[in-house]
One Martini backbone bead per residue (centre of mass of N, CA, C, O) as a GRO file, in nm:
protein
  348
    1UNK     BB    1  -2.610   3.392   2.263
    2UNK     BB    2  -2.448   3.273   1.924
    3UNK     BB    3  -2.620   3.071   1.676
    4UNK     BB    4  -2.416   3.174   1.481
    5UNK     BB    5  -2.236   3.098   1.259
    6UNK     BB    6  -1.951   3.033   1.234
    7UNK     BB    7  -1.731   2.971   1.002
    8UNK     BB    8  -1.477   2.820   1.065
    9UNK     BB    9  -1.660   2.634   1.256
   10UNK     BB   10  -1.964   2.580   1.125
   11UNK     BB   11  -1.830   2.451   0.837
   12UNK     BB   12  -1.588   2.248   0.992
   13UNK     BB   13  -1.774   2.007   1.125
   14UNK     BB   14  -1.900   1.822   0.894
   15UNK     BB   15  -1.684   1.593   0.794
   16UNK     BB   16  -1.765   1.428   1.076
   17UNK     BB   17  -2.056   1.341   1.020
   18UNK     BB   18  -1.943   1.259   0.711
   19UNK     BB   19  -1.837   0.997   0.710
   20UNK     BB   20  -1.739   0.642   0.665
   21UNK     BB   21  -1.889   0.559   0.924
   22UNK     BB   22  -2.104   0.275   1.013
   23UNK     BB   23  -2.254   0.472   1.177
   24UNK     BB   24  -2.486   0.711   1.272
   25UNK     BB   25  -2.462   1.008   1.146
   26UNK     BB   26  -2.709   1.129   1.348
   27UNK     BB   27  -2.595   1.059   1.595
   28UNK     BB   28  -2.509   1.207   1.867
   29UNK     BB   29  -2.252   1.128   1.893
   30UNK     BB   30  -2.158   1.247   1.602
   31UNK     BB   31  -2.298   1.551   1.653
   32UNK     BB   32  -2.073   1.560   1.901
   33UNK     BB   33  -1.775   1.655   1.823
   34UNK     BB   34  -1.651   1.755   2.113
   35UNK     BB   35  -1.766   1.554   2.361
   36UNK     BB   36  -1.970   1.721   2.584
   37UNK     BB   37  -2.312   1.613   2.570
   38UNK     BB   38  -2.349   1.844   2.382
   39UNK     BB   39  -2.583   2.071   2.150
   40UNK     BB   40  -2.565   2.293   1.948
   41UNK     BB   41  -2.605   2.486   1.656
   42UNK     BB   42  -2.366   2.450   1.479
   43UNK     BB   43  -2.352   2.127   1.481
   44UNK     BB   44  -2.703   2.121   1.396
   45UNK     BB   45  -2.678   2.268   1.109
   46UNK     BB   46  -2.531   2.012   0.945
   47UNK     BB   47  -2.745   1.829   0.937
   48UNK     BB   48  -2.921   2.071   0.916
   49UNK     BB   49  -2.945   2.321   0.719
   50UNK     BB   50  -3.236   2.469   0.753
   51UNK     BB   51  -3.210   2.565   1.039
   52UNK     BB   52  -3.344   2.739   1.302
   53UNK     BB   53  -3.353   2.910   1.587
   54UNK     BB   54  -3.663   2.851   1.636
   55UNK     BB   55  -3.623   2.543   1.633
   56UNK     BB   56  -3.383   2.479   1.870
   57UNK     BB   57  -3.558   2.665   2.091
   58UNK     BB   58  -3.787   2.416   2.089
   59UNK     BB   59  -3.594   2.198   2.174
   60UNK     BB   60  -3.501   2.375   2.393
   61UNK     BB   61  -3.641   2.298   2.708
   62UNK     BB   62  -3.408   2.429   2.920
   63UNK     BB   63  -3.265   2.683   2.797
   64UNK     BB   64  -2.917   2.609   2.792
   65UNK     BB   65  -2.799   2.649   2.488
   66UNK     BB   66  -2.879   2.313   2.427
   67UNK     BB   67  -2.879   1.941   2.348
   68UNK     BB   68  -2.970   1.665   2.435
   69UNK     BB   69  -3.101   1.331   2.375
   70UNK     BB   70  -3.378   1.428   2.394
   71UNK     BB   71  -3.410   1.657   2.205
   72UNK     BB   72  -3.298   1.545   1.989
   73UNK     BB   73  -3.525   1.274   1.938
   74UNK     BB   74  -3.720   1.555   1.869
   75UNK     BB   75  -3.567   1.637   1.595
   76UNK     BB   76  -3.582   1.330   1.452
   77UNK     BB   77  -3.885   1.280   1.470
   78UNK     BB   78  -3.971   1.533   1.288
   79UNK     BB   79  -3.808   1.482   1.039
   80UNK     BB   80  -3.918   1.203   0.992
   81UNK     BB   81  -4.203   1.354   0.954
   82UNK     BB   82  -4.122   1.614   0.774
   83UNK     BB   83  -4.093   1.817   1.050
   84UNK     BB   84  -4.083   2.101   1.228
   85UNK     BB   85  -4.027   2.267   1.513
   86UNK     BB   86  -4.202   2.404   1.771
   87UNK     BB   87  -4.307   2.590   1.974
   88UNK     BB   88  -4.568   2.364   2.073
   89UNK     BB   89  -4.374   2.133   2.128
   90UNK     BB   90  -4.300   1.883   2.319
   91UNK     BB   91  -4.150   1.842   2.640
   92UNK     BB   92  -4.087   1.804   2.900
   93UNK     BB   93  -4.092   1.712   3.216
   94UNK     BB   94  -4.131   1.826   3.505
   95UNK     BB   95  -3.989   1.883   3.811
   96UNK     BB   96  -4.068   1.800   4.066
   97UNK     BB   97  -4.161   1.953   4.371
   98UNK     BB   98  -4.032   2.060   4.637
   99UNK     BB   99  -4.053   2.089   4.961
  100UNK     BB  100  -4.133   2.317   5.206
  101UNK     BB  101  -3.982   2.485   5.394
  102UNK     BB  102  -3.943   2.536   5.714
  103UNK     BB  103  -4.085   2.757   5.930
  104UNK     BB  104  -3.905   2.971   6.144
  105UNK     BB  105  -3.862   3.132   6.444
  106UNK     BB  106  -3.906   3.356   6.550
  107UNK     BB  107  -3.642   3.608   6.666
  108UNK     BB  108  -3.629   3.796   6.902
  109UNK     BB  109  -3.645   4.131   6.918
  110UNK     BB  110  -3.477   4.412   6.987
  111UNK     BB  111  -3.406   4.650   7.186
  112UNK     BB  112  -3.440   4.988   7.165
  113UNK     BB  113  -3.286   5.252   7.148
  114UNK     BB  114  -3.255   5.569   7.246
  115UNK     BB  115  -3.299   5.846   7.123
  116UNK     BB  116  -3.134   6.089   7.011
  117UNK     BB  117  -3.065   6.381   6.974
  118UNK     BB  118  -3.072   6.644   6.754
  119UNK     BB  119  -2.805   6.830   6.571
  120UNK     BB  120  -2.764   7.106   6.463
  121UNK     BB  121  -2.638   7.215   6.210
  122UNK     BB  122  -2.422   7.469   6.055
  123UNK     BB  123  -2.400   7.738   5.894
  124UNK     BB  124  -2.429   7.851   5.588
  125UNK     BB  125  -2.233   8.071   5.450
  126UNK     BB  126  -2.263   8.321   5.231
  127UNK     BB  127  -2.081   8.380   4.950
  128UNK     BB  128  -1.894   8.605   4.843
  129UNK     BB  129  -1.911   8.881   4.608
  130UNK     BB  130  -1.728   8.860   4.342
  131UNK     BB  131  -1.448   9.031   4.193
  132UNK     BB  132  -1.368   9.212   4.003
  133UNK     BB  133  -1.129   9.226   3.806
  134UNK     BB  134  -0.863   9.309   3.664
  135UNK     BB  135  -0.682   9.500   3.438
  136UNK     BB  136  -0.454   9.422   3.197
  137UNK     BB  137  -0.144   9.540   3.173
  138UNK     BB  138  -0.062   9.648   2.827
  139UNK     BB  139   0.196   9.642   2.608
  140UNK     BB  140   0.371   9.818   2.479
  141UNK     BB  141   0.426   9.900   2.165
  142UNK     BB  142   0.597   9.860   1.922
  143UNK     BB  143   0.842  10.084   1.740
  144UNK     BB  144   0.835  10.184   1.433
  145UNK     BB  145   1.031  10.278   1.150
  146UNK     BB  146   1.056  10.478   0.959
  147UNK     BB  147   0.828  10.521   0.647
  148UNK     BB  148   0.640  10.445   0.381
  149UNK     BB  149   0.341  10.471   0.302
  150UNK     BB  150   0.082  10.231   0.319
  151UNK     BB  151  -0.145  10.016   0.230
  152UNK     BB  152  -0.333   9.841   0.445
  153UNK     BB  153  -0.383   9.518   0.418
  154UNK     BB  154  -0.674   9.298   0.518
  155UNK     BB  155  -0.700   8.940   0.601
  156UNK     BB  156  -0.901   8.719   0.613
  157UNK     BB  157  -0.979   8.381   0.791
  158UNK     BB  158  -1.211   8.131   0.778
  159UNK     BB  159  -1.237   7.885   1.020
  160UNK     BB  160  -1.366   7.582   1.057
  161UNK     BB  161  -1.494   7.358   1.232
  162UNK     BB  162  -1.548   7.062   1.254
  163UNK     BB  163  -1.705   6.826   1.309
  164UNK     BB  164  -1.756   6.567   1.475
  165UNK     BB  165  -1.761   6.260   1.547
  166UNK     BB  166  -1.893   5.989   1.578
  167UNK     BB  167  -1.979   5.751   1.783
  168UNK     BB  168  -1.925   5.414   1.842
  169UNK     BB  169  -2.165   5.172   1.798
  170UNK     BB  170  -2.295   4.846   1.942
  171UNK     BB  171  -2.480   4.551   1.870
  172UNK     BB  172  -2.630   4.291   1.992
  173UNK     BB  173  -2.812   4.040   1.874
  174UNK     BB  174  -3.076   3.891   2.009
  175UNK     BB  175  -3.335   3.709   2.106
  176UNK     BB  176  -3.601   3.880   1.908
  177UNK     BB  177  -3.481   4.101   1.742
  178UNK     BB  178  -3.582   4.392   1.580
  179UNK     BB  179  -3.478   4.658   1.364
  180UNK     BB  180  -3.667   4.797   1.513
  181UNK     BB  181  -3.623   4.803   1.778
  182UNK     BB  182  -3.337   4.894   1.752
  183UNK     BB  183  -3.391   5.183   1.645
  184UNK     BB  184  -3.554   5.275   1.862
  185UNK     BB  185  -3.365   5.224   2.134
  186UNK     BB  186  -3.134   5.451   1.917
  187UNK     BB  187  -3.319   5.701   1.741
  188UNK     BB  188  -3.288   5.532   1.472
  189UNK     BB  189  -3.307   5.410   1.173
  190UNK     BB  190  -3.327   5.141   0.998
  191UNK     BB  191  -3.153   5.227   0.701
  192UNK     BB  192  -2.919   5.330   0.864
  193UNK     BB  193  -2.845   5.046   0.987
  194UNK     BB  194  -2.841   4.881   0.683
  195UNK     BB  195  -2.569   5.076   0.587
  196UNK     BB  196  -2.373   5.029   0.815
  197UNK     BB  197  -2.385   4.733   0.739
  198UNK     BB  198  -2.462   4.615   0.459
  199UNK     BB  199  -2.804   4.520   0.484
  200UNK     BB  200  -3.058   4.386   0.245
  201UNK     BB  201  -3.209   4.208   0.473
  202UNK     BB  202  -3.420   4.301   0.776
  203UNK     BB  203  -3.436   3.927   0.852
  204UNK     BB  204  -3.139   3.892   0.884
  205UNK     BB  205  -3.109   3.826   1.183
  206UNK     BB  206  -2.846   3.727   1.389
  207UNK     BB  207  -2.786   3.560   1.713
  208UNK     BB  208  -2.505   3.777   1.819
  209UNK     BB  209  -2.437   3.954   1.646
  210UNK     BB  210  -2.260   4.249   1.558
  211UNK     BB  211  -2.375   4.616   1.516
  212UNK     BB  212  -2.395   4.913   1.374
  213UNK     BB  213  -2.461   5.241   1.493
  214UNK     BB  214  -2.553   5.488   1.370
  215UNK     BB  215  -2.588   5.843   1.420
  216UNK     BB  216  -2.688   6.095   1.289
  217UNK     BB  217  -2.775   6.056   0.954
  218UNK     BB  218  -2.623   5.754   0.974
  219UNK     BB  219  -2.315   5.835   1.081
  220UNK     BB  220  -2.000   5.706   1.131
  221UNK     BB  221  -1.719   5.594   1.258
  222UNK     BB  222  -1.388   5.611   1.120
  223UNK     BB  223  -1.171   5.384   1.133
  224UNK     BB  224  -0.884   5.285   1.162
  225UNK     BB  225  -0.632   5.230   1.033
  226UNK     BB  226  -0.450   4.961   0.908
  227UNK     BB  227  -0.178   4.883   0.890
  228UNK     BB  228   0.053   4.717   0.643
  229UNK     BB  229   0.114   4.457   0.832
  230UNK     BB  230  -0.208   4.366   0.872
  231UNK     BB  231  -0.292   4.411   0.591
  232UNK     BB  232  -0.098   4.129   0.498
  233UNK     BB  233  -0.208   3.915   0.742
  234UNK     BB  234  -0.511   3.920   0.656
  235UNK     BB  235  -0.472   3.843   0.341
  236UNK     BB  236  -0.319   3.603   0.396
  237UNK     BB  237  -0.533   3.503   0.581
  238UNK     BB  238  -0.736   3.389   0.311
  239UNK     BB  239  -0.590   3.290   0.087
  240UNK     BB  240  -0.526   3.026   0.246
  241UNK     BB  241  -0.808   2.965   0.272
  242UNK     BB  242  -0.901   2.937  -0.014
  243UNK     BB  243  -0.645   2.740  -0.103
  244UNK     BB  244  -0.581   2.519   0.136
  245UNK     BB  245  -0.302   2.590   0.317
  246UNK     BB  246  -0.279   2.484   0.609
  247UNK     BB  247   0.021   2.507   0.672
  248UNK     BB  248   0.041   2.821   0.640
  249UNK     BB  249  -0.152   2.887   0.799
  250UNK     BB  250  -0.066   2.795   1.100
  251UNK     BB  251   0.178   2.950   1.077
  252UNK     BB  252  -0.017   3.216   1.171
  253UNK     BB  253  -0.013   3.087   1.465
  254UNK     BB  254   0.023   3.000   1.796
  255UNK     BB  255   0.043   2.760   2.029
  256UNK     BB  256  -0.154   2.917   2.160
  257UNK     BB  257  -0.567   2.968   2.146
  258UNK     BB  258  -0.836   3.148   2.140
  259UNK     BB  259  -1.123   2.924   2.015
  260UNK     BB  260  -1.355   3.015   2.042
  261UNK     BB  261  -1.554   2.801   2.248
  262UNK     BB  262  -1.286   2.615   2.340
  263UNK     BB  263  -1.024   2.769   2.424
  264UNK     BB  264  -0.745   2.671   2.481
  265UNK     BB  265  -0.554   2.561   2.218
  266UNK     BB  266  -0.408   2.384   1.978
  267UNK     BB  267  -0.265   2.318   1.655
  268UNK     BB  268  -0.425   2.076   1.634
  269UNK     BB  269  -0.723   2.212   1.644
  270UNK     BB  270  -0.680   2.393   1.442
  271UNK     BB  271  -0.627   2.178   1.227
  272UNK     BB  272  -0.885   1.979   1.214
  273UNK     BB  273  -1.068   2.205   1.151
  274UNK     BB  274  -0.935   2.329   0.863
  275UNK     BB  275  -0.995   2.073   0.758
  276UNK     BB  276  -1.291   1.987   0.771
  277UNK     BB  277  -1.364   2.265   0.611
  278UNK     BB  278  -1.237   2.190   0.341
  279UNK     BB  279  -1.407   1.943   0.285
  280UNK     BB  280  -1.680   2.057   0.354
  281UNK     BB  281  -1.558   2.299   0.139
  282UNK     BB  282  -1.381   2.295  -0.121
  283UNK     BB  283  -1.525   2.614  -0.195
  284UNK     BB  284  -1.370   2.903  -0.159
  285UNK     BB  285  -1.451   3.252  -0.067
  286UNK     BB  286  -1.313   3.583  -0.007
  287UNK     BB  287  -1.416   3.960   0.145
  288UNK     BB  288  -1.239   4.151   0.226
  289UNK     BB  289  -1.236   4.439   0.404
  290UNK     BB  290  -1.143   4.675   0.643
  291UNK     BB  291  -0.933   4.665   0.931
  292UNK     BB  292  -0.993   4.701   1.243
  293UNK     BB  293  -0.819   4.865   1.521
  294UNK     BB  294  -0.712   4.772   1.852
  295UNK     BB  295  -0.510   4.874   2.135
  296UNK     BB  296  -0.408   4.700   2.372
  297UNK     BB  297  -0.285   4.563   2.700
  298UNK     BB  298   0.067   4.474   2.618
  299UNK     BB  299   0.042   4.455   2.244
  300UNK     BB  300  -0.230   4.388   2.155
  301UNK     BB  301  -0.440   4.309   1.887
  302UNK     BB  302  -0.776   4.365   1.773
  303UNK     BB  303  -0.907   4.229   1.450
  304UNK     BB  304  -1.207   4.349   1.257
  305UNK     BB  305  -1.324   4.147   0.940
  306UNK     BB  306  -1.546   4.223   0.716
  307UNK     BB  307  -1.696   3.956   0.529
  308UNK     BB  308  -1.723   3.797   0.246
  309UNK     BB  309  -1.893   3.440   0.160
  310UNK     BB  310  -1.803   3.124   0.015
  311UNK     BB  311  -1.964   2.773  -0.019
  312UNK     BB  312  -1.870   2.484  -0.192
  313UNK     BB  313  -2.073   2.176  -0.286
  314UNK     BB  314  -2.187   2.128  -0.545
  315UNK     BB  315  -2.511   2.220  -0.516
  316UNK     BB  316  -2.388   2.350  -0.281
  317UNK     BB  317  -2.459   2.694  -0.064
  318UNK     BB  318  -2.299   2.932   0.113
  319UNK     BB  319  -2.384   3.279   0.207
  320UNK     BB  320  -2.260   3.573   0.286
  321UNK     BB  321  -2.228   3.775   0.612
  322UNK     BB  322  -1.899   3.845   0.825
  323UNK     BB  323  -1.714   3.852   1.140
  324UNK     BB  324  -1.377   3.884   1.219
  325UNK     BB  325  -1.179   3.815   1.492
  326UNK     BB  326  -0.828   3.922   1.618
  327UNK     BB  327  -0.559   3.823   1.819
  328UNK     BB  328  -0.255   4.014   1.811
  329UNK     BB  329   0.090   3.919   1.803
  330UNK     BB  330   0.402   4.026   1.860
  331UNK     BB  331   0.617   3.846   1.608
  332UNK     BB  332   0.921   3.980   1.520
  333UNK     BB  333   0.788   4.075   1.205
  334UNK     BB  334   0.470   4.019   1.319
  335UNK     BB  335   0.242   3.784   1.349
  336UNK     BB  336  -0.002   3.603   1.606
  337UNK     BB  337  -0.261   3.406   1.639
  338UNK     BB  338  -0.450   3.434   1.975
  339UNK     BB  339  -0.751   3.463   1.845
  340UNK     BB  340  -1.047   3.332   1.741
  341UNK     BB  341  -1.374   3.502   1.575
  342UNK     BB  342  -1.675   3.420   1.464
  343UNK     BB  343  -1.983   3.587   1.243
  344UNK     BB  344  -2.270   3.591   1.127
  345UNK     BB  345  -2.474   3.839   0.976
  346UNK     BB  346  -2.539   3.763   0.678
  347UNK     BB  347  -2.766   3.543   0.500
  348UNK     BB  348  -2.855   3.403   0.147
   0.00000   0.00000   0.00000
C-alpha cells in the first residue's frame, strides 16, 4: 500500500471536505470524497493535516489499508481529547472464533504395488580429448613496387573501454522500511541512497514511495534522455497546473485515464479532481527535473518526472518531492495522458 498522498490526488480531495455545506464537515460521509465506504490515507489526511502513516495505522484495526465508520470514530474521539492514536489505542473486538470441523474418517491407505527392480542406466563414455586445431593458412603478403626506403614510423594508439554503467534499481518503500535497512538490502550506503535520491532527510522516508539504489560507489545509471516532443508536454502539464488552467490540463488527457487508483475514468472525474486541488491550493509551483522516459510494447511511452512542489493557502503550506508518471499515447502530432499515478518521496 502506498499511504504517500498523490499531490495531484491528496492535495486535490481537500475542497470537498470544506465546503459550505451545513452537514458535519468531518463526518464520515463527507470524509469518504469518492464513496465507497471507507477511508484512506490520501482522504484522512485532509482532515488532520498532521496525520502520520503510525496514527493512521494504529486507527486501521482489521489492517485492510482503510478505516470504517468505527476506525474513524476511533480517530475523531482522540482527536477530541487532543491526543492522536497510538499501537497502544483500543482497537475492535476480535469476531467470536468459528467451531472446529469434525475430522473426518481416514480413508483405507490404498495397497502398495511390488517395487520393479530397478534397471541400472547405462555407462556414460568418456569423451573423446579435443585435437588441437590446425594452424591456419596465411595468405602471402602482397609485394610493395621498389621505392626510396623511409623511416617507418609506427603510432601507438590504446583506447580504454569505457566502464560498464550500473543497472538501474529502484525499492519501493515498505511500512517500517528504515534507510539503514534499505541500504543494508542492497549493499551501498546510506549516504549513497540519499544522494541518488536529492534526500535531505534520512526520516523522511514516505511507504509507497520508490526510491533509486545506486550501484557501487553511489554510479546511478543515467536515464535516457526525453524527446524533445516530451519534454514539451511535461513542460505544458506543469505550467497549466501551475497557473489553474483547467480546460486546458484536461485539452492533453485522453477520453479514458487510469486515474490513480480510480480506475478508468472520464474526462469529468479528471477535471473535477483538478478543480477542487486548484480550490484547495489556490498557489502551486513546481520545478520538474529531466523526464525518464521507458517504450512500452503498443508505443506507449511511460514518463517519470522527479520535481520539487510547494502549495500554498493563506499560513498553510505543503512542500516536498514527488514523483509523476505518466502513460502518454501518441495522437495526432502530440500526446494525450492516458495514465497519471503520482507519490510524494519527501515532505519538508
Amino acid at each position: 500500500m502506498r499511504y504517500a498522498p498523490a499531490v495531484g490526488l491528496a492535495l486535490a480531495l481537500g475542497v470537498a471536505l470544506f465546503g459550505c455545506s451545513k452537514e458535519d464537515s468531518q463526518g464520515f460521509a463527507k470524509v469518504d470524497h469518492n464513496k465507497d465506504g471507507k477511508i484512506i490515507f490520501e482522504e484522512l489526511i485532509l482532515v488532520f493535516p498532521d496525520l502520520t502513516v503510525e496514527e493512521f495505522l494504529a486507527a486501521d484495526a482489521d489492517h485492510n489499508e482503510s478505516l470504517d465508520d468505527q476506525d474513524y470514530a476511533r480517530v475523531r474521539a482522540a482527536r477530541a481529547g487532543g491526543k492522536k492514536l497510538d499501537a497502544a489505542a483500543p482497537a475492535k473486538a476480535p469476531e467470536p472464533a468459528k467451531a472446529p470441523e469434525q475430522p473426518k474418517a481416514p480413508e483405507p491407505a490404498a495397497t502398495p504395488e511390488p517395487a520393479k527392480p530397478a534397471v541400472p542406466a547405462p555407462a556414460t563414455p568418456a569423451p573423446e580429448p579435443a585435437k588441437p586445431a590446425a594452424p591456419a593458412a596465411q595468405a602471402p603478403a602482397p609485394q610493395q613496387p621498389p621505392g626510396p626506403a623511409e623511416a617507418e614510423v609506427v603510432e601507438t594508439v590504446v583506447v580504454e573501454s569505457p566502464a560498464p554503467a550500473p543497472a538501474t534499481r529502484t525499492h519501493t518503500v515498505a511500512r517500517g522500511d528504515t534507510l539503514s535497512r534499505i541500504a543494508k538490502k542492497y549493499g551501498v550506503s546510506a549516504k549513497d541512497i540519499m544522494a541518488a535520491n536529492t534526500m535531505k532527510n534520512a526520516d523522511h522516508l514516505e511507504a509507497g514511495a520508490e526510491i533509486v539504489i545506486p550501484g557501487p560507489g553511489g554510479a546511478v545509471a543515467a536515464a535516457p534522455a526525453a524527446p524533445p516532443a516530451v519534454t514539451e508536454f511535461v513542460a505544458a502539464y506543469f505550467a497549466k497546473s501551475a497557473s489553474g488552467d483547467v480546460n486546458g490540463l484536461i485539452d492533453l488527457y485522453g477520453e479514458r485515464v487510469d486515474y490513480y487508483k480510480k480506475g478508468k475514468s472520464g474526462k469529468d472525474i479528471v477535471r473535477q479532481d483538478k478543480v477542487d486541488y486548484f480550490q484547495r491550493w489556490p498557489r502551486r509551483t513546481y520545478v520538474p527535473a529531466a523526464a525518464a522516459v521507458e517504450a512500452l510494447p503498443g508505443g506507449d511511452l511511460r514518463v517519470t518526472v522527479p520535481t520539487s512542489f510547494t502549495a500554498e493557502k493563506g499560513d498553510r503550506q505543503v512542500r516536498g518531492q514527488a514523483k509523476f508518471t505518466f502513460l502518454l499515447r501518441p495522437a495526432g502530432d502530440g500526446y494525450r495522458i492516458v495514465g497519471e499515478q503520482s507519490v510524494v518521496t519527501e515532505k519538508k
